[in-house]
XYZ file of C-alpha atoms in Angstrom:
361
model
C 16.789 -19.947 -60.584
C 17.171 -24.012 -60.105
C 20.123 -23.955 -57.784
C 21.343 -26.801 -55.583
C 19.848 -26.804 -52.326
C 17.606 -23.906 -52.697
C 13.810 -24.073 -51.724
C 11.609 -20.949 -52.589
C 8.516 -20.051 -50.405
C 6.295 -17.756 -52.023
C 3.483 -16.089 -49.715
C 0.153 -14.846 -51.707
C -3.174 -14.428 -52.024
C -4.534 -16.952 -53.897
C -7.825 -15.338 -55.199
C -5.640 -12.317 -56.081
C -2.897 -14.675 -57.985
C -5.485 -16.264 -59.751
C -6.620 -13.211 -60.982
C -3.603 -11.676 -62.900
C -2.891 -14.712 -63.841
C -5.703 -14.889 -65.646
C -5.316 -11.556 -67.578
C -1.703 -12.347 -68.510
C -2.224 -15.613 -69.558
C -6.008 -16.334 -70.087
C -5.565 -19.611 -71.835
C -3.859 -21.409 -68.777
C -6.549 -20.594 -66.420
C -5.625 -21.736 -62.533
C -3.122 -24.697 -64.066
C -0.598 -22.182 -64.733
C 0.039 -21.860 -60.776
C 0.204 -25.417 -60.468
C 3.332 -25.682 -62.898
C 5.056 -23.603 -60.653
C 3.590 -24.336 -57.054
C 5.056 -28.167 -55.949
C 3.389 -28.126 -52.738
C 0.582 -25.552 -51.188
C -0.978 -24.775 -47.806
C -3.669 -22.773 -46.996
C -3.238 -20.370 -44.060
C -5.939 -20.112 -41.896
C -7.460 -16.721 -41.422
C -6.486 -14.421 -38.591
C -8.483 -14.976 -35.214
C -11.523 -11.949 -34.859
C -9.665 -11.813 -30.983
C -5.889 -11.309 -32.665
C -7.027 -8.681 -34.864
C -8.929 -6.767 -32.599
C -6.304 -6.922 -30.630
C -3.969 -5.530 -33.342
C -6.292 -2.664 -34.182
C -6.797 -1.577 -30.535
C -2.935 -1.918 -30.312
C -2.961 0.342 -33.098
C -4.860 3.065 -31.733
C -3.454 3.198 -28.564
C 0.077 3.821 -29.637
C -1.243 6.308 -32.723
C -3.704 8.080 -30.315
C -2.595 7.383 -26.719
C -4.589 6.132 -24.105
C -8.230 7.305 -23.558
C -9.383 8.363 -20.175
C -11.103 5.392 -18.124
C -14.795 7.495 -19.251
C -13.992 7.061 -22.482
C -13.579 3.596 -22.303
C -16.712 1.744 -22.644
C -17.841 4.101 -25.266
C -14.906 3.302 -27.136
C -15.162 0.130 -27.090
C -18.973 -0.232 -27.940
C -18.753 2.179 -31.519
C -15.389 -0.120 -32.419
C -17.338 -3.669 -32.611
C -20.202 -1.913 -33.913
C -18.492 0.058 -36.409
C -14.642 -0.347 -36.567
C -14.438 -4.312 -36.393
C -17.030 -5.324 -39.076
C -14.443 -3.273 -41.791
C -11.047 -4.163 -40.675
C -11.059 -8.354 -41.441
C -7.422 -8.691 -42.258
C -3.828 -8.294 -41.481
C -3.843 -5.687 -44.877
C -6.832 -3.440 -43.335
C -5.291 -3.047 -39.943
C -1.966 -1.648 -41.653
C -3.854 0.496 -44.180
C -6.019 1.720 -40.895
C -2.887 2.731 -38.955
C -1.247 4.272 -41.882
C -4.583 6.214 -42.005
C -4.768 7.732 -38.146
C -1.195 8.098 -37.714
C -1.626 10.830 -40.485
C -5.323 12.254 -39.542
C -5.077 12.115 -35.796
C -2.079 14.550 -35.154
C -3.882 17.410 -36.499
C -6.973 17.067 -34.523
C -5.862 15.029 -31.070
C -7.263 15.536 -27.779
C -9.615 18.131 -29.720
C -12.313 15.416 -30.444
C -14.105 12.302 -29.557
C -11.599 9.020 -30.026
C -14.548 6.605 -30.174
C -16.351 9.331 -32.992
C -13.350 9.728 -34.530
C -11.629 5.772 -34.925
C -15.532 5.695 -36.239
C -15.297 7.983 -39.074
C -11.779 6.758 -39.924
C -13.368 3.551 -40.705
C -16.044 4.734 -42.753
C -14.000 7.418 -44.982
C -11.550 4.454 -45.706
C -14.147 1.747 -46.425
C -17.498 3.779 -47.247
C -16.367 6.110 -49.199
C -19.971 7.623 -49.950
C -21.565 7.223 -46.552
C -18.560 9.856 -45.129
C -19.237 12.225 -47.830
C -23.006 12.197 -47.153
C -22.177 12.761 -43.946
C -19.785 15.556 -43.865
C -22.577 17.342 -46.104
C -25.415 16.652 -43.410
C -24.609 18.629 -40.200
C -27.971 20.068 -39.748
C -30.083 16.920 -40.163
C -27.638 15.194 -37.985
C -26.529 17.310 -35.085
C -28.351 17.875 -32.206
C -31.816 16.363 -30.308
C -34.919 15.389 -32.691
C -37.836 16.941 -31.579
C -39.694 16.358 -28.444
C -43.366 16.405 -29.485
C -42.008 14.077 -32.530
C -42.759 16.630 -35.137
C -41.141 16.532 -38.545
C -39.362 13.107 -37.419
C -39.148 11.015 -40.514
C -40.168 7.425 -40.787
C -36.844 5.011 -40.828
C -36.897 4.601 -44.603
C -36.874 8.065 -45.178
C -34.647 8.830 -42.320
C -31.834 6.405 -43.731
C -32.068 6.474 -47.015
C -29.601 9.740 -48.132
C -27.122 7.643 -46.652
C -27.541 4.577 -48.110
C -26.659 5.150 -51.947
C -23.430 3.189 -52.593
C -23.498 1.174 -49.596
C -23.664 -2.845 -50.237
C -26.890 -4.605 -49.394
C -24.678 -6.675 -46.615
C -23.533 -3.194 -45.589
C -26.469 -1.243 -45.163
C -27.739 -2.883 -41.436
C -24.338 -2.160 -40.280
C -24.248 1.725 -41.822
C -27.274 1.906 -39.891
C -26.439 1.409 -36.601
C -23.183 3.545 -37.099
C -25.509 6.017 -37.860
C -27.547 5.848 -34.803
C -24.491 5.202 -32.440
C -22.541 8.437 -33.957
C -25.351 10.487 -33.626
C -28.322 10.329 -31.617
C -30.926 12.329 -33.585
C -30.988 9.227 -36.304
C -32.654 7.363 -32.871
C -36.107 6.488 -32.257
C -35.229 7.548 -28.840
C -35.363 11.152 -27.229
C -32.696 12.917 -25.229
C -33.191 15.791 -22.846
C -30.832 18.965 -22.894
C -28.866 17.313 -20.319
C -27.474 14.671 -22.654
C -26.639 17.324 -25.472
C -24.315 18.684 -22.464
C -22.414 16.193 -22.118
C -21.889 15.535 -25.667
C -20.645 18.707 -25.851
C -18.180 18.075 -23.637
C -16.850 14.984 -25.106
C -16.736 16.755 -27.866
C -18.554 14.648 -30.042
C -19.355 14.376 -33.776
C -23.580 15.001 -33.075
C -22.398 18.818 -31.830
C -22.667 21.170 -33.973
C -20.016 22.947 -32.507
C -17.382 20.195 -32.550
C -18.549 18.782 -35.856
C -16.779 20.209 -38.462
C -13.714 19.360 -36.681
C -13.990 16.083 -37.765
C -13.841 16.869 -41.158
C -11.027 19.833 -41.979
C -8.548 18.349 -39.716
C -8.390 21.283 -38.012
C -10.513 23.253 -34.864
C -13.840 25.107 -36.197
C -13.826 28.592 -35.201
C -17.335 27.410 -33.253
C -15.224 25.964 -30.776
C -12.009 26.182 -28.159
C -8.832 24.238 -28.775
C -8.369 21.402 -25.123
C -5.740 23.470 -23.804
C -7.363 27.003 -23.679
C -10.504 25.342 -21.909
C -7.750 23.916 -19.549
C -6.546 26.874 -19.064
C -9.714 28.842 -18.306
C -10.256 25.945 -15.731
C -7.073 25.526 -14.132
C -6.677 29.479 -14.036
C -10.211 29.997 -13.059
C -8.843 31.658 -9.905
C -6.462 34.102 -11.646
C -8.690 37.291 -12.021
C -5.894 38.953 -14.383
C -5.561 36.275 -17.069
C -9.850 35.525 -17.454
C -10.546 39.491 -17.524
C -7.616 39.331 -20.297
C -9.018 36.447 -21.988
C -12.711 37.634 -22.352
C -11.347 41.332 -23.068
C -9.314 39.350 -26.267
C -12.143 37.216 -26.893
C -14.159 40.456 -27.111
C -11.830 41.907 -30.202
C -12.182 38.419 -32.256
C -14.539 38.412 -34.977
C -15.425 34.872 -35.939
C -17.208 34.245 -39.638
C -20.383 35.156 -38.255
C -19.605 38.457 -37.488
C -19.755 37.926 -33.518
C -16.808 37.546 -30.970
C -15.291 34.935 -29.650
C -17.144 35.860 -26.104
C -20.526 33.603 -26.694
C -18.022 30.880 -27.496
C -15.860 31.342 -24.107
C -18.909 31.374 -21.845
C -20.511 28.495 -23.612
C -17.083 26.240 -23.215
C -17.030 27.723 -19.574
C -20.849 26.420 -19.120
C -20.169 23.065 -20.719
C -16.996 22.683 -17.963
C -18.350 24.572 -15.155
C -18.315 21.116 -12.617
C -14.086 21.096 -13.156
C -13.644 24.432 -11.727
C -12.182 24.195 -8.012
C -14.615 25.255 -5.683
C -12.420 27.464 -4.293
C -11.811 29.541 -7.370
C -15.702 29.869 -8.196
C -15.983 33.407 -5.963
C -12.810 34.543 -8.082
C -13.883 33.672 -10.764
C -17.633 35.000 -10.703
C -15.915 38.443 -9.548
C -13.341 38.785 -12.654
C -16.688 38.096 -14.741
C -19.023 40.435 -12.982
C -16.873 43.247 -13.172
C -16.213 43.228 -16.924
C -19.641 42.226 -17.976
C -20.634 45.833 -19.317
C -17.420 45.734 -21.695
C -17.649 42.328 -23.335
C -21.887 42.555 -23.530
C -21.300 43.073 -26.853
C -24.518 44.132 -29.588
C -23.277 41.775 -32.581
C -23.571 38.854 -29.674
C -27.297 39.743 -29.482
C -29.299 36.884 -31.107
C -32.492 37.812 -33.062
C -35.591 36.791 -33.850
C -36.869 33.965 -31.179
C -32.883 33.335 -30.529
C -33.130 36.549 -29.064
C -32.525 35.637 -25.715
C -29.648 33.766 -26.425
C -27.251 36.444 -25.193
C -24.217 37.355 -22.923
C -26.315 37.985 -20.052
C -28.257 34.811 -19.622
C -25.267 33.158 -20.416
C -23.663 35.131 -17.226
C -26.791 33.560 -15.424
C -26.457 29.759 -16.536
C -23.017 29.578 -15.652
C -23.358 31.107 -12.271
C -26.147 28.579 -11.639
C -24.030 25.912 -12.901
C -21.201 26.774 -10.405
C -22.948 27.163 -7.439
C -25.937 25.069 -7.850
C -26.303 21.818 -5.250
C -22.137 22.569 -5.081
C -23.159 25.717 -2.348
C -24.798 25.833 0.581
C -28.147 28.545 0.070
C -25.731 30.435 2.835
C -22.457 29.887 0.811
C -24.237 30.803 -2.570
C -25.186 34.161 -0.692
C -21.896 34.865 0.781
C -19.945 34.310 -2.802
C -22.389 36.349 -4.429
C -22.549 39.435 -2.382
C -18.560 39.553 -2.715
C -18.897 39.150 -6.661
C -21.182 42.022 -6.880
C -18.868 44.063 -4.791
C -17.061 45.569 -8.127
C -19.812 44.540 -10.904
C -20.866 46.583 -13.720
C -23.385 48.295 -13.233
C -25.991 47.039 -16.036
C -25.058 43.513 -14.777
C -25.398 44.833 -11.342
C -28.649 45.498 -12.347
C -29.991 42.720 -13.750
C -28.520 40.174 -11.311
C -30.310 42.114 -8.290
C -33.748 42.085 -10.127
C -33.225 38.137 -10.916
C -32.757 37.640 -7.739
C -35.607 39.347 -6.856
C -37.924 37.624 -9.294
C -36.702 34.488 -7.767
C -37.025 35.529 -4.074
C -39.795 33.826 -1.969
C -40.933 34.627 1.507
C -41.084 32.172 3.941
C -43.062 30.808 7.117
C -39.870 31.178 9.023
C -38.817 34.605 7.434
């Protein structure tokens, strides 16, 4: 290889070099890289601000562009979580290789922020992901109110912990606490837990399993039939069609796909068009009766968690401080017009229940 005129430039990591250098030739030591190095310059390490850069680069043209909402959130779980992992050129590449593969299966159906999260730790915390993916009930959801059965922080923590690095463990921690608010010493009212659900985050039941199989859980609605039922909210055809289908589904559980519609329908109920909510209430109040389905009854104190109080929490949620008291009346009376008549029933004696005289009439 000593030819006139020709300069080689060789481009490694030292610490690496060193290294199989060593096991090849163990009685040259680092001098063995000197007979063949003439002259050697150290490159400085990449700016934090360029690779950030690169990695957000990377997710946006692997995963799109989030919504403006999505944004801040985003942005606060990837220097919390994301950055402290990816410190080179080498982890940025081996990160994009990763999404580019995991995200197809599963985009628009989760939480980017959750899920650029869990990318991180599966690639670089190997046993924190596993413990994880085998924790959905001790992670999901709100702690406890009154505080009861709350673990101390130790306790809390420390299933998680095993295999993580001493300099790792602060920063495990907080990922814990920003993917999922139960690990908290805060509390969150139901309202929160809403809107979780309709980011579709990792702390939902529901959505969590998602983030694991690469694929939708059968405890929850792909983006575009939601869309769908929202866009097409009006359409009294196509949502009597729907819940009538929904009806003949059997998930694992054993009960339809109905609880699941009306649930997803709840979560959403602020995007349907104000317009459409009268239509929409109508196709619903009509097929009630048919789609009230007995394997949809909970039991024991879940009992109440049925088909018809979920008829009467999404009503509320379309109407409520979006209707007049006048308006609410008006869409309701023309809803009932062609109800069932067990719904018929139980509507009518709710609103009775709920009616209150006044000094005015």
């Amino acid at each position: 290889g000593r030819l006139p005129n020709v300069m080689y430039l060789l481009v490694f990591d030292r610490a690496l070099a060193d290294q199989a250098v060593a096991e090849r030739y163990p009685s040259e030591g680092p001098h063995f890289l000197e007979k063949i190095i003439q002259a050697g310059f150290e490159l400085p390490v990449p700016l934090r601000t360029d690779l950030n850069r690169a990695i957000l680069s990377a997710i946006e043209s692997t995963c799109g562009s989030p919504d403006e909402a999505q944004v801040k959130r985003i942005l606060n779980l990837f220097h919390d979580i994301v950055a402290p992992y990816l410190t080179t050129p080498r982890h940025v590449a081996r990160f994009q290789n990763a999404i580019s593969v995991t995200w197809p299966a599963i985009a628009g159906e989760v939480s980017l922020a959750d899920f650029i999260s869990l990318e991180t730790l599966r690639l670089y915390e190997p046993s924190l992901f596993q413990a994880i993916r085998s924790s959905k009930t001790s992670l999901c959801g709100l702690r406890d109110r009154l505080g009861r059965g709350n673990q101390g922080e130790d306790a809390r923590f420390a299933p998680f912990l095993h295999g993580v690095s001493d300099d790792r463990q602060e920063t495990v921690r907080i990922a814990l606490q920003r993917l999922f608010p139960r690990m908290e010493n805060t509390g969150y009212g139901d309202g929160f837990h809403a809107q979780w659900d309709a980011d579709r985050r990792v702390c939902v039941e529901a959505h969590f399993d998602t983030y694991f199989r690469m694929s939708l859980s059968d405890e929850t609605l792909s983006m575009g039939t939601i869309n769908d039922l929202i866009n097409r909210a009006g359409d009294r055809d196509f949502i009597q069609t729907t819940f009538r289908s929904a009806a003949g589904e059997r998930r694992r559980s054993g009960t339809s796909m109905v609880p699941v519609l009306l649930d997803e329908l709840n979560t959403h109920a602020l995007r349907v068009e104000r317009e459409n909510v009268e239509e929409l209430m109508s196709a619903l109040f009509e097929i009630h009766d048919e789609i009230d389905l007995e394997i949809d009854q909970a039991r024991g104190f879940m009992a109440m968690d049925n088909t018809t109080l979920r008829y009467h929490w999404l009503i509320r949620r379309l109407t409520n401080d979006r209707f007049t008291l006048d308006d609410r009346t008006d869409v309701y009376m023309t809803a009932t017009e062609n109800a069932s008549l067990g719904w018929l029933v139980d509507f009518t004696a709710s609103a009775q229940r709920h009616h209150r005289d006044r000094d005015d009439g």
